[in-house]
Amino acid sequence: MDLAALDTAVAESACKALVLVNPHNPTGRVHTRAELAEIAAIARRHDLLVISDEIHAELTYDSHRHIPFASLSPDAARRTVTLTSATKAFNLAAIRCALTHYGPDRLLALRDAQPPDLYGAVSPLGVVATEAAWRDGDAWQRDLLSVLDRNRRRVHQVLSTRLPQVRHHIPEATYLAWFDTRPLGLTEPPVERVLKEGNVLLDGGSPFGPDADGFLRLNFATSHDVLEDILAGLVQALRPELT
């Protein structure tokens, strides 16, 4: 993370809020305490509201530690809105239940002044499922992280050995692999190439910004056999560019 560039960009703009995604999607980075402390200093220096999306926090691997941004200091807590949910870590997508913790009193008061369903109604099933996941799901999640850890290492192994020109780092959190196909010099978007030649549909980098053209995002939260099929298709589609 280029923190100096972030500081300059904020100083040269009318920016009033900073959206922080930690752990990061799509890169899988877990920001260190030192990085977060510098972001907090930037937020304080420029009086920014920080919206901290921490939905992947429970998918942090053992060698890393997720640090809630609001826990850094009283000032960070006062200026941070934290977003989270059980949906990512416990495979509960579409249950319509998420949590928002408001640090700034003014925003909490503003929220309380709105109609209760302005931002969408919470599903009763979602509430029950979220409570059950966070109360009783520790053993299940440990097993899940073991599977995801194995899968992320397998993706890294295949990319490193079979597609060495594809730039990639092993994710520190999440179930997503993010890799750069630009060194291959493809003449067509990599999403189209991999679908056509490998029969695998991945997410392209374009929705994540213009600097992400040529990247691919792979969801490895699946079974061993399915993952092997995905990786075989990926290699089949991209390997010819290395010959």
PDB file of C-alpha atoms in Angstrom, residues 25-231:
ATOM      1  CA  ASN A  25     -10.935  -8.122  -1.659  1.00  0.00           C
ATOM      2  CA  PRO A  26      -9.676  -9.091  -4.213  1.00  0.00           C
ATOM      3  CA  THR A  27      -5.993  -9.188  -3.218  1.00  0.00           C
ATOM      4  CA  GLY A  28      -6.349 -11.124   0.048  1.00  0.00           C
ATOM      5  CA  ARG A  29      -4.042  -8.737   1.934  1.00  0.00           C
ATOM      6  CA  VAL A  30      -4.395  -8.395   5.706  1.00  0.00           C
ATOM      7  CA  HIS A  31      -3.094  -4.964   6.648  1.00  0.00           C
ATOM      8  CA  THR A  32      -0.552  -4.830   9.438  1.00  0.00           C
ATOM      9  CA  ARG A  33      -0.931  -2.784  12.599  1.00  0.00           C
ATOM     10  CA  ALA A  34       1.720  -0.372  11.307  1.00  0.00           C
ATOM     11  CA  GLU A  35      -0.163   0.162   8.037  1.00  0.00           C
ATOM     12  CA  LEU A  36      -3.454   0.651   9.841  1.00  0.00           C
ATOM     13  CA  ALA A  37      -1.864   3.091  12.282  1.00  0.00           C
ATOM     14  CA  GLU A  38      -0.629   5.216   9.380  1.00  0.00           C
ATOM     15  CA  ILE A  39      -4.082   5.130   7.775  1.00  0.00           C
ATOM     16  CA  ALA A  40      -5.526   6.227  11.121  1.00  0.00           C
ATOM     17  CA  ALA A  41      -3.020   9.089  11.223  1.00  0.00           C
ATOM     18  CA  ILE A  42      -4.063  10.168   7.722  1.00  0.00           C
ATOM     19  CA  ALA A  43      -7.723  10.004   8.736  1.00  0.00           C
ATOM     20  CA  ARG A  44      -7.057  12.123  11.796  1.00  0.00           C
ATOM     21  CA  ARG A  45      -4.902  14.626   9.918  1.00  0.00           C
ATOM     22  CA  HIS A  46      -7.601  15.210   7.315  1.00  0.00           C
ATOM     23  CA  ASP A  47     -10.605  14.586   9.591  1.00  0.00           C
ATOM     24  CA  LEU A  48     -11.922  11.682   7.519  1.00  0.00           C
ATOM     25  CA  LEU A  49     -14.794   9.355   8.244  1.00  0.00           C
ATOM     26  CA  VAL A  50     -13.497   5.785   7.852  1.00  0.00           C
ATOM     27  CA  ILE A  51     -15.884   3.126   6.574  1.00  0.00           C
ATOM     28  CA  SER A  52     -14.165  -0.159   7.400  1.00  0.00           C
ATOM     29  CA  ASP A  53     -15.446  -3.223   5.540  1.00  0.00           C
ATOM     30  CA  GLU A  54     -14.231  -6.186   7.612  1.00  0.00           C
ATOM     31  CA  ILE A  55     -16.544  -8.870   6.272  1.00  0.00           C
ATOM     32  CA  HIS A  56     -13.663 -11.267   5.492  1.00  0.00           C
ATOM     33  CA  ALA A  57     -12.053 -10.926   8.938  1.00  0.00           C
ATOM     34  CA  GLU A  58     -12.949 -14.454  10.026  1.00  0.00           C
ATOM     35  CA  LEU A  59     -11.250 -15.855   6.939  1.00  0.00           C
ATOM     36  CA  THR A  60      -7.769 -14.754   8.033  1.00  0.00           C
ATOM     37  CA  TYR A  61      -5.184 -17.539   7.982  1.00  0.00           C
ATOM     38  CA  ASP A  62      -3.157 -18.526  11.039  1.00  0.00           C
ATOM     39  CA  SER A  63       0.063 -16.786  10.052  1.00  0.00           C
ATOM     40  CA  HIS A  64      -1.700 -13.409   9.988  1.00  0.00           C
ATOM     41  CA  ARG A  65      -3.924 -11.416  12.311  1.00  0.00           C
ATOM     42  CA  HIS A  66      -6.891  -9.220  11.516  1.00  0.00           C
ATOM     43  CA  ILE A  67      -6.956  -6.008  13.548  1.00  0.00           C
ATOM     44  CA  PRO A  68     -10.286  -4.127  13.689  1.00  0.00           C
ATOM     45  CA  PHE A  69      -9.617  -0.557  12.594  1.00  0.00           C
ATOM     46  CA  ALA A  70     -11.765   0.929  15.351  1.00  0.00           C
ATOM     47  CA  SER A  71      -9.619  -0.836  17.960  1.00  0.00           C
ATOM     48  CA  LEU A  72      -6.506   1.180  17.099  1.00  0.00           C
ATOM     49  CA  SER A  73      -7.253   4.186  19.303  1.00  0.00           C
ATOM     50  CA  PRO A  74     -10.109   6.219  20.800  1.00  0.00           C
ATOM     51  CA  ASP A  75      -9.849   8.629  17.865  1.00  0.00           C
ATOM     52  CA  ALA A  76     -10.075   5.791  15.338  1.00  0.00           C
ATOM     53  CA  ALA A  77     -13.092   4.385  17.169  1.00  0.00           C
ATOM     54  CA  ARG A  78     -14.876   7.761  17.108  1.00  0.00           C
ATOM     55  CA  ARG A  79     -14.481   8.228  13.364  1.00  0.00           C
ATOM     56  CA  THR A  80     -15.066   4.649  12.138  1.00  0.00           C
ATOM     57  CA  VAL A  81     -18.141   2.872  10.834  1.00  0.00           C
ATOM     58  CA  THR A  82     -17.431  -0.874  10.810  1.00  0.00           C
ATOM     59  CA  LEU A  83     -19.293  -3.227   8.475  1.00  0.00           C
ATOM     60  CA  THR A  84     -19.340  -6.986   8.919  1.00  0.00           C
ATOM     61  CA  SER A  85     -21.467 -10.096   8.513  1.00  0.00           C
ATOM     62  CA  ALA A  86     -21.355 -13.852   8.998  1.00  0.00           C
ATOM     63  CA  THR A  87     -22.228 -14.415   5.354  1.00  0.00           C
ATOM     64  CA  LYS A  88     -18.697 -14.816   3.973  1.00  0.00           C
ATOM     65  CA  ALA A  89     -17.118 -16.953   6.687  1.00  0.00           C
ATOM     66  CA  PHE A  90     -20.120 -19.235   7.154  1.00  0.00           C
ATOM     67  CA  ASN A  91     -21.410 -19.517   3.565  1.00  0.00           C
ATOM     68  CA  LEU A  92     -24.662 -17.707   4.339  1.00  0.00           C
ATOM     69  CA  ALA A  93     -24.945 -15.445   1.313  1.00  0.00           C
ATOM     70  CA  ALA A  94     -28.420 -14.022   0.610  1.00  0.00           C
ATOM     71  CA  ILE A  95     -29.716 -14.359   4.195  1.00  0.00           C
ATOM     72  CA  ARG A  96     -30.017 -10.550   4.363  1.00  0.00           C
ATOM     73  CA  CYS A  97     -28.257  -9.947   7.639  1.00  0.00           C
ATOM     74  CA  ALA A  98     -25.259  -7.693   8.236  1.00  0.00           C
ATOM     75  CA  LEU A  99     -24.009  -5.564  11.103  1.00  0.00           C
ATOM     76  CA  THR A 100     -22.962  -1.923  11.206  1.00  0.00           C
ATOM     77  CA  HIS A 101     -21.156  -0.458  14.199  1.00  0.00           C
ATOM     78  CA  TYR A 102     -21.285   3.332  14.341  1.00  0.00           C
ATOM     79  CA  GLY A 103     -18.408   5.112  16.018  1.00  0.00           C
ATOM     80  CA  PRO A 104     -19.468   8.688  15.173  1.00  0.00           C
ATOM     81  CA  ASP A 105     -22.411   9.709  17.372  1.00  0.00           C
ATOM     82  CA  ARG A 106     -23.701  12.048  14.674  1.00  0.00           C
ATOM     83  CA  LEU A 107     -24.118   9.186  12.207  1.00  0.00           C
ATOM     84  CA  LEU A 108     -25.829   6.986  14.759  1.00  0.00           C
ATOM     85  CA  ALA A 109     -28.278   9.806  15.492  1.00  0.00           C
ATOM     86  CA  LEU A 110     -28.836  10.310  11.763  1.00  0.00           C
ATOM     87  CA  ARG A 111     -29.543   6.618  11.302  1.00  0.00           C
ATOM     88  CA  ASP A 112     -31.977   6.568  14.219  1.00  0.00           C
ATOM     89  CA  ALA A 113     -33.877   9.470  12.653  1.00  0.00           C
ATOM     90  CA  GLN A 114     -34.619   7.437   9.508  1.00  0.00           C
ATOM     91  CA  PRO A 115     -37.513   5.011   8.958  1.00  0.00           C
ATOM     92  CA  PRO A 116     -36.394   1.597  10.292  1.00  0.00           C
ATOM     93  CA  ASP A 117     -36.648  -0.143   6.915  1.00  0.00           C
ATOM     94  CA  LEU A 118     -35.040   2.619   4.838  1.00  0.00           C
ATOM     95  CA  TYR A 119     -31.926   0.513   4.217  1.00  0.00           C
ATOM     96  CA  GLY A 120     -33.814  -2.753   3.804  1.00  0.00           C
ATOM     97  CA  ALA A 121     -35.412  -5.100   6.286  1.00  0.00           C
ATOM     98  CA  VAL A 122     -33.407  -7.761   8.087  1.00  0.00           C
ATOM     99  CA  SER A 123     -34.507 -11.318   7.378  1.00  0.00           C
ATOM    100  CA  PRO A 124     -35.647 -13.170  10.542  1.00  0.00           C
ATOM    101  CA  LEU A 125     -33.944 -16.266   9.161  1.00  0.00           C
ATOM    102  CA  GLY A 126     -30.799 -14.209   8.688  1.00  0.00           C
ATOM    103  CA  VAL A 127     -30.799 -13.140  12.335  1.00  0.00           C
ATOM    104  CA  VAL A 128     -31.205 -16.717  13.560  1.00  0.00           C
ATOM    105  CA  ALA A 129     -28.563 -18.014  11.139  1.00  0.00           C
ATOM    106  CA  THR A 130     -26.084 -15.303  12.131  1.00  0.00           C
ATOM    107  CA  GLU A 131     -26.568 -15.973  15.833  1.00  0.00           C
ATOM    108  CA  ALA A 132     -26.163 -19.714  15.283  1.00  0.00           C
ATOM    109  CA  ALA A 133     -23.012 -19.256  13.201  1.00  0.00           C
ATOM    110  CA  TRP A 134     -21.267 -16.994  15.696  1.00  0.00           C
ATOM    111  CA  ARG A 135     -22.447 -18.956  18.724  1.00  0.00           C
ATOM    112  CA  ASP A 136     -21.991 -22.556  17.552  1.00  0.00           C
ATOM    113  CA  GLY A 137     -19.876 -22.451  14.403  1.00  0.00           C
ATOM    114  CA  ASP A 138     -16.289 -22.320  15.672  1.00  0.00           C
ATOM    115  CA  ALA A 139     -15.470 -25.979  15.002  1.00  0.00           C
ATOM    116  CA  TRP A 140     -17.056 -25.856  11.557  1.00  0.00           C
ATOM    117  CA  GLN A 141     -15.124 -22.740  10.680  1.00  0.00           C
ATOM    118  CA  ARG A 142     -11.818 -24.229  11.811  1.00  0.00           C
ATOM    119  CA  ASP A 143     -12.449 -27.129   9.444  1.00  0.00           C
ATOM    120  CA  LEU A 144     -13.358 -24.685   6.684  1.00  0.00           C
ATOM    121  CA  LEU A 145     -10.155 -22.695   7.147  1.00  0.00           C
ATOM    122  CA  SER A 146      -8.166 -25.920   6.946  1.00  0.00           C
ATOM    123  CA  VAL A 147      -9.744 -26.707   3.573  1.00  0.00           C
ATOM    124  CA  LEU A 148      -9.270 -23.157   2.310  1.00  0.00           C
ATOM    125  CA  ASP A 149      -5.646 -23.147   3.440  1.00  0.00           C
ATOM    126  CA  ARG A 150      -4.997 -26.330   1.489  1.00  0.00           C
ATOM    127  CA  ASN A 151      -6.762 -24.907  -1.560  1.00  0.00           C
ATOM    128  CA  ARG A 152      -4.926 -21.566  -1.532  1.00  0.00           C
ATOM    129  CA  ARG A 153      -1.613 -23.409  -1.381  1.00  0.00           C
ATOM    130  CA  ARG A 154      -2.641 -25.643  -4.255  1.00  0.00           C
ATOM    131  CA  VAL A 155      -3.577 -22.634  -6.402  1.00  0.00           C
ATOM    132  CA  HIS A 156      -0.244 -21.024  -5.575  1.00  0.00           C
ATOM    133  CA  GLN A 157       1.633 -24.229  -6.422  1.00  0.00           C
ATOM    134  CA  VAL A 158      -0.031 -24.610  -9.824  1.00  0.00           C
ATOM    135  CA  LEU A 159       0.415 -20.967 -10.779  1.00  0.00           C
ATOM    136  CA  SER A 160       4.056 -20.993  -9.685  1.00  0.00           C
ATOM    137  CA  THR A 161       5.007 -24.197 -11.491  1.00  0.00           C
ATOM    138  CA  ARG A 162       2.702 -24.379 -14.517  1.00  0.00           C
ATOM    139  CA  LEU A 163       2.162 -20.669 -15.227  1.00  0.00           C
ATOM    140  CA  PRO A 164       5.308 -19.026 -13.852  1.00  0.00           C
ATOM    141  CA  GLN A 165       4.879 -15.794 -15.814  1.00  0.00           C
ATOM    142  CA  VAL A 166       1.503 -15.139 -14.197  1.00  0.00           C
ATOM    143  CA  ARG A 167       2.163 -12.850 -11.230  1.00  0.00           C
ATOM    144  CA  HIS A 168       0.542 -14.043  -8.033  1.00  0.00           C
ATOM    145  CA  HIS A 169       0.944 -14.027  -4.264  1.00  0.00           C
ATOM    146  CA  ILE A 170      -0.639 -16.429  -1.822  1.00  0.00           C
ATOM    147  CA  PRO A 171      -3.574 -14.675  -0.103  1.00  0.00           C
ATOM    148  CA  GLU A 172      -3.352 -13.895   3.607  1.00  0.00           C
ATOM    149  CA  ALA A 173      -7.145 -14.071   3.999  1.00  0.00           C
ATOM    150  CA  THR A 174     -10.353 -14.731   2.030  1.00  0.00           C
ATOM    151  CA  TYR A 175     -11.076 -17.565  -0.393  1.00  0.00           C
ATOM    152  CA  LEU A 176     -10.009 -15.561  -3.436  1.00  0.00           C
ATOM    153  CA  ALA A 177      -6.873 -15.783  -5.560  1.00  0.00           C
ATOM    154  CA  TRP A 178      -5.897 -12.659  -7.494  1.00  0.00           C
ATOM    155  CA  PHE A 179      -3.376 -12.911 -10.304  1.00  0.00           C
ATOM    156  CA  ASP A 180      -1.960 -10.843 -13.127  1.00  0.00           C
ATOM    157  CA  THR A 181      -1.943 -12.280 -16.655  1.00  0.00           C
ATOM    158  CA  ARG A 182      -0.497  -9.181 -18.336  1.00  0.00           C
ATOM    159  CA  PRO A 183       3.014 -10.666 -18.686  1.00  0.00           C
ATOM    160  CA  LEU A 184       1.495 -13.220 -21.079  1.00  0.00           C
ATOM    161  CA  GLY A 185       0.660 -10.495 -23.609  1.00  0.00           C
ATOM    162  CA  LEU A 186      -2.794 -11.883 -24.370  1.00  0.00           C
ATOM    163  CA  THR A 187      -4.552 -10.409 -27.391  1.00  0.00           C
ATOM    164  CA  GLU A 188      -7.995 -10.863 -25.845  1.00  0.00           C
ATOM    165  CA  PRO A 189      -9.431 -10.288 -22.360  1.00  0.00           C
ATOM    166  CA  PRO A 190      -8.223 -13.092 -20.071  1.00  0.00           C
ATOM    167  CA  VAL A 191     -11.783 -13.832 -18.906  1.00  0.00           C
ATOM    168  CA  GLU A 192     -12.797 -14.589 -22.483  1.00  0.00           C
ATOM    169  CA  ARG A 193      -9.649 -16.597 -23.165  1.00  0.00           C
ATOM    170  CA  VAL A 194     -10.040 -18.805 -20.085  1.00  0.00           C
ATOM    171  CA  LEU A 195     -13.741 -19.382 -20.756  1.00  0.00           C
ATOM    172  CA  LYS A 196     -13.214 -20.221 -24.432  1.00  0.00           C
ATOM    173  CA  GLU A 197     -10.074 -22.344 -24.130  1.00  0.00           C
ATOM    174  CA  GLY A 198     -10.423 -23.756 -20.624  1.00  0.00           C
ATOM    175  CA  ASN A 199     -14.201 -23.840 -20.074  1.00  0.00           C
ATOM    176  CA  VAL A 200     -13.730 -21.931 -16.804  1.00  0.00           C
ATOM    177  CA  LEU A 201     -15.514 -18.689 -15.929  1.00  0.00           C
ATOM    178  CA  LEU A 202     -13.538 -16.416 -13.602  1.00  0.00           C
ATOM    179  CA  ASP A 203     -14.020 -12.812 -12.520  1.00  0.00           C
ATOM    180  CA  GLY A 204     -12.068 -10.276 -14.522  1.00  0.00           C
ATOM    181  CA  GLY A 205     -10.152  -7.416 -13.000  1.00  0.00           C
ATOM    182  CA  SER A 206     -11.923  -4.582 -14.832  1.00  0.00           C
ATOM    183  CA  PRO A 207     -14.693  -4.050 -12.230  1.00  0.00           C
ATOM    184  CA  PHE A 208     -11.979  -3.343  -9.642  1.00  0.00           C
ATOM    185  CA  GLY A 209     -10.591  -0.367 -11.566  1.00  0.00           C
ATOM    186  CA  PRO A 210      -8.651   0.470 -14.731  1.00  0.00           C
ATOM    187  CA  ASP A 211      -5.348  -0.608 -13.184  1.00  0.00           C
ATOM    188  CA  ALA A 212      -6.743  -4.137 -12.783  1.00  0.00           C
ATOM    189  CA  ASP A 213      -7.253  -4.880 -16.477  1.00  0.00           C
ATOM    190  CA  GLY A 214      -5.552  -8.175 -17.210  1.00  0.00           C
ATOM    191  CA  PHE A 215      -6.115  -9.581 -13.723  1.00  0.00           C
ATOM    192  CA  LEU A 216      -8.283 -12.577 -12.831  1.00  0.00           C
ATOM    193  CA  ARG A 217     -10.010 -13.494  -9.575  1.00  0.00           C
ATOM    194  CA  LEU A 218     -10.548 -17.140  -8.699  1.00  0.00           C
ATOM    195  CA  ASN A 219     -12.837 -18.361  -5.921  1.00  0.00           C
ATOM    196  CA  PHE A 220     -11.181 -21.464  -4.450  1.00  0.00           C
ATOM    197  CA  ALA A 221     -13.854 -22.192  -1.834  1.00  0.00           C
ATOM    198  CA  THR A 222     -14.811 -25.474  -3.425  1.00  0.00           C
ATOM    199  CA  SER A 223     -14.061 -29.186  -3.335  1.00  0.00           C
ATOM    200  CA  HIS A 224     -10.702 -30.694  -4.253  1.00  0.00           C
ATOM    201  CA  ASP A 225     -12.025 -32.253  -7.468  1.00  0.00           C
ATOM    202  CA  VAL A 226     -13.724 -29.081  -8.680  1.00  0.00           C
ATOM    203  CA  LEU A 227     -10.638 -27.012  -7.904  1.00  0.00           C
ATOM    204  CA  GLU A 228      -8.454 -29.421  -9.873  1.00  0.00           C
ATOM    205  CA  ASP A 229     -10.811 -29.080 -12.853  1.00  0.00           C
ATOM    206  CA  ILE A 230     -10.642 -25.282 -12.590  1.00  0.00           C
ATOM    207  CA  LEU A 231      -6.859 -25.263 -12.434  1.00  0.00           C
TER     208      LEU A 231
END
